[in-house]
């Protein structure tokens, strides 16, 4: 079966799980197999996380869909992703913010940052910038952000990430030590911050100054 057919089948299953059309359309435009190492490409359109090496994973498509749906990404937005991994989630978000928006994505593992940069360039994304750094405290240089998507689990919500969110902004972040929950953080126009728990999740840890220690 050709990748477009497999992708359409996967996206249709996500539609039955309640994912919005805007996110589904974006996912249809991103060839997930081109964000994977050759040994797992054949499984690209199965709804599961897959190894991308270095003890890390590309998130399952339903998790990418849920986070993008919660973030309600729109044309022209300035977005921060913490945890680039393969670059796939950054590509889906880049589709949603369009050519007038930008995705800044930070990764702490050098070979993965390179892998993601190459994947994104090969598929043709020019509105994504991948940076090699500890993103647990965000990226001040390109802040403030309309949206922040953290794709690894933090012990607590890092204060610098809250500070780098624009008034009216949204952040999706998995939080937890043994049991993780997905939080949606909303910053009102007056700066008041609200947190909503959206359900249990399983992510690799956020390692760094505002995350877990690396031992
Ligand atoms: N979004 C990715 C994708 O589409 O393939 C999946 C991300 S993977 C589940 C989590 C990533 O977060 C890993 O690549 C890991 O190295 C990275 N990570 C963990 N702590 C980090 C930190 N402090 N700063 C930046 N990246 C971090």
CSV table of C-alpha atoms and ligand atoms in Angstrom, one decimal:
chain,number,residue,atom,x,y,z
A,1,UNK,CA,0.0,0.0,0.0
A,2,UNK,CA,1.4,3.4,-0.9
A,3,UNK,CA,2.1,5.9,1.9
A,4,UNK,CA,-0.7,8.2,1.0
A,5,UNK,CA,-3.2,5.4,1.3
A,6,UNK,CA,-1.8,4.2,4.7
A,7,UNK,CA,-1.7,7.8,6.0
A,8,UNK,CA,-5.3,8.4,4.9
A,9,UNK,CA,-6.3,5.2,6.8
A,10,UNK,CA,-4.5,6.4,10.0
A,11,UNK,CA,-6.0,9.9,9.8
A,12,UNK,CA,-9.4,8.4,9.3
A,13,UNK,CA,-9.0,6.4,12.5
A,14,UNK,CA,-8.0,9.6,14.3
A,15,UNK,CA,-11.1,11.3,13.0
A,16,UNK,CA,-13.2,8.7,14.8
A,17,UNK,CA,-11.3,9.5,18.0
A,18,UNK,CA,-12.5,13.1,17.7
A,19,UNK,CA,-9.4,14.9,16.3
A,20,UNK,CA,-10.3,18.2,14.5
A,21,UNK,CA,-10.2,18.5,10.6
A,22,UNK,CA,-7.6,21.2,10.6
A,23,UNK,CA,-5.1,18.9,12.4
A,24,UNK,CA,-6.0,15.9,10.3
A,25,UNK,CA,-5.4,17.9,7.1
A,26,UNK,CA,-2.0,19.0,8.4
A,27,UNK,CA,-1.1,15.4,9.3
A,28,UNK,CA,-2.1,14.2,5.8
A,29,UNK,CA,0.4,16.6,4.3
A,30,UNK,CA,3.3,15.4,6.4
A,31,UNK,CA,5.0,12.1,5.3
A,32,UNK,CA,5.8,10.5,8.7
A,33,UNK,CA,8.0,7.8,7.1
A,34,UNK,CA,10.5,10.5,6.0
A,35,UNK,CA,11.0,11.4,9.7
A,36,UNK,CA,12.1,7.9,10.7
A,37,UNK,CA,15.3,5.9,10.6
A,38,UNK,CA,15.1,3.3,7.7
A,39,UNK,CA,14.7,0.3,10.1
A,40,UNK,CA,11.3,1.5,11.3
A,41,UNK,CA,10.0,3.2,8.2
A,42,UNK,CA,7.7,0.3,7.4
A,43,UNK,CA,5.7,1.0,10.7
A,44,UNK,CA,5.3,4.8,10.0
A,45,UNK,CA,1.5,4.6,9.6
A,46,UNK,CA,0.8,2.5,12.6
A,47,UNK,CA,-0.5,4.5,15.5
A,48,UNK,CA,2.4,3.9,17.8
A,49,UNK,CA,5.6,5.6,19.1
A,50,UNK,CA,8.7,4.3,17.4
A,51,UNK,CA,12.4,4.4,18.4
A,52,UNK,CA,14.5,7.1,16.7
A,53,UNK,CA,17.7,6.0,18.6
A,54,UNK,CA,19.5,7.5,21.6
A,55,UNK,CA,16.8,6.1,23.9
A,56,UNK,CA,14.2,8.5,22.4
A,57,UNK,CA,11.0,8.1,20.4
A,58,UNK,CA,8.8,9.8,17.8
A,59,UNK,CA,5.4,10.2,19.6
A,60,UNK,CA,2.4,8.1,18.4
A,61,UNK,CA,0.4,10.0,15.8
A,62,UNK,CA,-2.7,10.1,18.1
A,63,UNK,CA,-0.5,12.0,20.7
A,64,UNK,CA,0.7,14.5,18.1
A,65,UNK,CA,-2.9,15.0,17.0
A,66,UNK,CA,-4.2,15.4,20.6
A,67,UNK,CA,-1.5,18.0,21.5
A,68,UNK,CA,-1.9,20.0,18.2
A,69,UNK,CA,-5.7,19.9,18.7
A,70,UNK,CA,-5.4,21.2,22.3
A,71,UNK,CA,-3.0,24.0,21.1
A,72,UNK,CA,-5.5,25.2,18.5
A,73,UNK,CA,-2.6,26.3,16.3
A,74,UNK,CA,-3.4,29.1,13.8
A,75,UNK,CA,-1.8,30.8,10.8
A,76,UNK,CA,1.0,33.2,11.6
A,77,UNK,CA,1.7,32.1,15.2
A,78,UNK,CA,5.1,32.0,16.8
A,79,UNK,CA,5.6,28.5,18.4
A,80,UNK,CA,8.2,26.9,20.6
A,81,UNK,CA,8.6,23.1,20.7
A,82,UNK,CA,10.7,21.5,23.5
A,83,UNK,CA,12.0,18.1,22.3
A,84,UNK,CA,12.5,18.1,18.5
A,85,UNK,CA,13.3,14.3,18.2
A,86,UNK,CA,12.7,13.4,14.6
A,87,UNK,CA,11.1,16.8,13.6
A,88,UNK,CA,7.8,15.2,12.8
A,89,UNK,CA,5.7,17.1,15.4
A,90,UNK,CA,7.4,20.3,14.4
A,91,UNK,CA,6.5,19.6,10.8
A,92,UNK,CA,2.8,19.1,11.6
A,93,UNK,CA,2.8,22.4,13.7
A,94,UNK,CA,4.6,24.1,10.8
A,95,UNK,CA,1.7,23.1,8.5
A,96,UNK,CA,-0.7,24.6,10.9
A,97,UNK,CA,1.0,28.0,11.4
A,98,UNK,CA,1.7,28.3,7.7
A,99,UNK,CA,4.3,30.4,5.9
A,100,UNK,CA,3.6,33.4,8.0
A,101,UNK,CA,4.2,31.6,11.2
A,102,UNK,CA,7.4,29.9,12.6
A,103,UNK,CA,8.2,26.9,14.8
A,104,UNK,CA,11.4,27.1,17.0
A,105,UNK,CA,12.3,23.7,18.2
A,106,UNK,CA,14.9,22.8,20.7
A,107,UNK,CA,16.6,19.4,21.1
A,108,UNK,CA,19.4,18.5,23.7
A,109,UNK,CA,20.8,15.4,21.8
A,110,UNK,CA,23.1,16.6,19.0
A,111,UNK,CA,22.7,13.7,16.5
A,112,UNK,CA,18.9,14.0,16.9
A,113,UNK,CA,19.0,17.8,16.2
A,114,UNK,CA,20.9,17.0,13.1
A,115,UNK,CA,18.6,14.2,12.1
A,116,UNK,CA,15.6,16.5,12.5
A,117,UNK,CA,17.2,19.3,10.6
A,118,UNK,CA,17.9,17.0,7.7
A,119,UNK,CA,14.4,15.5,7.7
A,120,UNK,CA,12.8,18.9,7.8
A,121,UNK,CA,15.0,20.3,5.0
A,122,UNK,CA,14.5,17.2,2.8
A,123,UNK,CA,10.7,17.5,3.1
A,124,UNK,CA,11.0,21.3,2.4
A,125,UNK,CA,10.1,23.0,5.7
A,126,UNK,CA,11.6,26.5,5.8
A,127,UNK,CA,9.4,27.8,8.7
A,128,UNK,CA,11.1,25.6,11.3
A,129,UNK,CA,14.3,26.3,13.1
A,130,UNK,CA,15.9,23.5,15.1
A,131,UNK,CA,18.3,24.5,17.9
A,132,UNK,CA,20.7,22.4,20.0
A,133,UNK,CA,20.2,23.4,23.6
A,134,UNK,CA,18.6,22.5,26.9
A,135,UNK,CA,15.1,23.7,26.2
A,136,UNK,CA,13.8,23.0,29.8
A,137,UNK,CA,13.9,26.8,30.3
A,138,UNK,CA,12.5,27.5,26.9
A,139,UNK,CA,14.3,29.8,24.4
A,140,UNK,CA,14.2,33.4,25.5
A,141,UNK,CA,15.7,34.8,22.2
A,142,UNK,CA,12.6,34.0,20.1
A,143,UNK,CA,10.0,34.5,22.8
A,144,UNK,CA,7.3,35.4,23.6
A,145,UNK,CA,5.3,32.5,22.0
A,146,UNK,CA,1.7,32.1,21.0
A,147,UNK,CA,2.0,28.4,21.7
A,148,UNK,CA,4.4,26.1,23.5
A,149,UNK,CA,4.5,22.3,22.9
A,150,UNK,CA,6.6,20.2,25.2
A,151,UNK,CA,7.1,16.7,23.9
A,152,UNK,CA,8.8,15.2,27.0
A,153,UNK,CA,7.6,15.0,30.6
A,154,UNK,CA,8.7,17.6,33.2
A,155,UNK,CA,8.7,17.1,37.0
A,156,UNK,CA,6.7,20.4,37.2
A,157,UNK,CA,5.7,23.1,34.8
A,158,UNK,CA,9.0,25.2,34.3
A,159,UNK,CA,8.4,28.8,35.3
A,160,UNK,CA,10.5,30.2,32.4
A,161,UNK,CA,8.1,28.5,30.0
A,162,UNK,CA,5.1,30.2,31.6
A,163,UNK,CA,7.0,33.5,31.4
A,164,UNK,CA,7.8,33.0,27.7
A,165,UNK,CA,4.1,32.5,26.8
A,166,UNK,CA,2.2,35.5,25.4
A,167,UNK,CA,-0.9,36.8,27.1
A,168,UNK,CA,-3.7,34.7,25.4
A,169,UNK,CA,-1.2,31.9,24.8
A,170,UNK,CA,-1.5,28.1,25.3
A,171,UNK,CA,1.0,25.5,26.3
A,172,UNK,CA,0.7,21.7,26.2
A,173,UNK,CA,3.1,19.9,28.6
A,174,UNK,CA,3.2,16.4,30.1
A,175,UNK,CA,4.0,16.6,33.8
A,176,UNK,CA,4.8,13.8,36.3
A,177,UNK,CA,7.4,11.7,38.0
A,178,UNK,CA,6.0,8.2,38.0
A,179,UNK,CA,2.5,8.9,36.6
A,180,UNK,CA,2.3,11.6,33.9
A,181,UNK,CA,-0.6,13.8,33.0
A,182,UNK,CA,-1.0,16.1,30.0
A,183,UNK,CA,-1.5,19.7,31.1
A,184,UNK,CA,-3.0,22.5,29.0
A,185,UNK,CA,-1.8,25.8,30.4
A,186,UNK,CA,-3.7,29.0,29.4
A,187,UNK,CA,-2.4,32.5,30.0
A,188,UNK,CA,-5.2,35.1,30.0
A,189,UNK,CA,-4.8,38.5,28.5
A,190,UNK,CA,-4.3,39.9,32.0
A,191,UNK,CA,-1.5,37.4,32.7
A,192,UNK,CA,-3.5,35.0,34.9
A,193,UNK,CA,-2.5,31.4,34.4
A,194,UNK,CA,-4.9,28.5,34.4
A,195,UNK,CA,-4.0,24.8,34.3
A,196,UNK,CA,-6.3,22.0,33.0
A,197,UNK,CA,-5.4,18.3,33.2
A,198,UNK,CA,-6.3,16.5,29.9
A,199,UNK,CA,-5.5,12.9,30.8
A,200,UNK,CA,-2.8,10.3,31.5
A,201,UNK,CA,0.2,10.1,29.1
A,202,UNK,CA,3.6,8.4,28.7
A,203,UNK,CA,6.6,10.5,27.5
A,204,UNK,CA,10.4,10.3,27.8
A,205,UNK,CA,11.7,12.7,30.5
A,206,UNK,CA,12.6,16.3,30.1
A,207,UNK,CA,16.2,16.4,31.1
A,208,UNK,CA,17.9,19.6,32.1
A,209,UNK,CA,18.0,22.6,34.4
A,210,UNK,CA,14.2,22.8,34.8
A,211,UNK,CA,13.6,19.1,34.2
A,212,UNK,CA,15.0,15.8,35.6
A,213,UNK,CA,18.8,15.3,36.2
A,214,UNK,CA,20.8,13.3,33.6
A,215,UNK,CA,21.9,10.3,35.6
B,1,LIG,N1,8.6,15.8,19.0
B,1,LIG,C1,9.4,14.6,18.7
B,1,LIG,C2,9.1,14.1,17.3
B,1,LIG,O1,8.2,14.6,16.7
B,1,LIG,O2,9.8,13.1,16.9
B,1,LIG,C3,9.3,13.5,19.7
B,1,LIG,C4,10.0,13.9,20.9
B,1,LIG,S1,10.6,12.7,22.0
B,1,LIG,C5,9.2,12.0,22.6
B,1,LIG,C6,11.3,13.8,23.3
B,1,LIG,C7,12.5,14.5,22.9
B,1,LIG,O3,12.8,15.5,23.9
B,1,LIG,C8,13.8,13.7,22.8
B,1,LIG,O4,14.3,13.8,21.5
B,1,LIG,C9,14.7,14.2,23.9
B,1,LIG,O5,16.1,14.2,23.6
B,1,LIG,C10,14.2,15.7,24.0
B,1,LIG,N2,14.5,16.4,25.2
B,1,LIG,C11,14.5,15.9,26.5
B,1,LIG,N3,14.9,16.9,27.4
B,1,LIG,C12,15.1,18.0,26.6
B,1,LIG,C13,15.6,19.3,26.9
B,1,LIG,N4,15.8,19.7,28.1
B,1,LIG,N5,15.7,20.2,25.9
B,1,LIG,C14,15.4,19.8,24.6
B,1,LIG,N6,15.0,18.5,24.2
B,1,LIG,C15,14.9,17.7,25.2
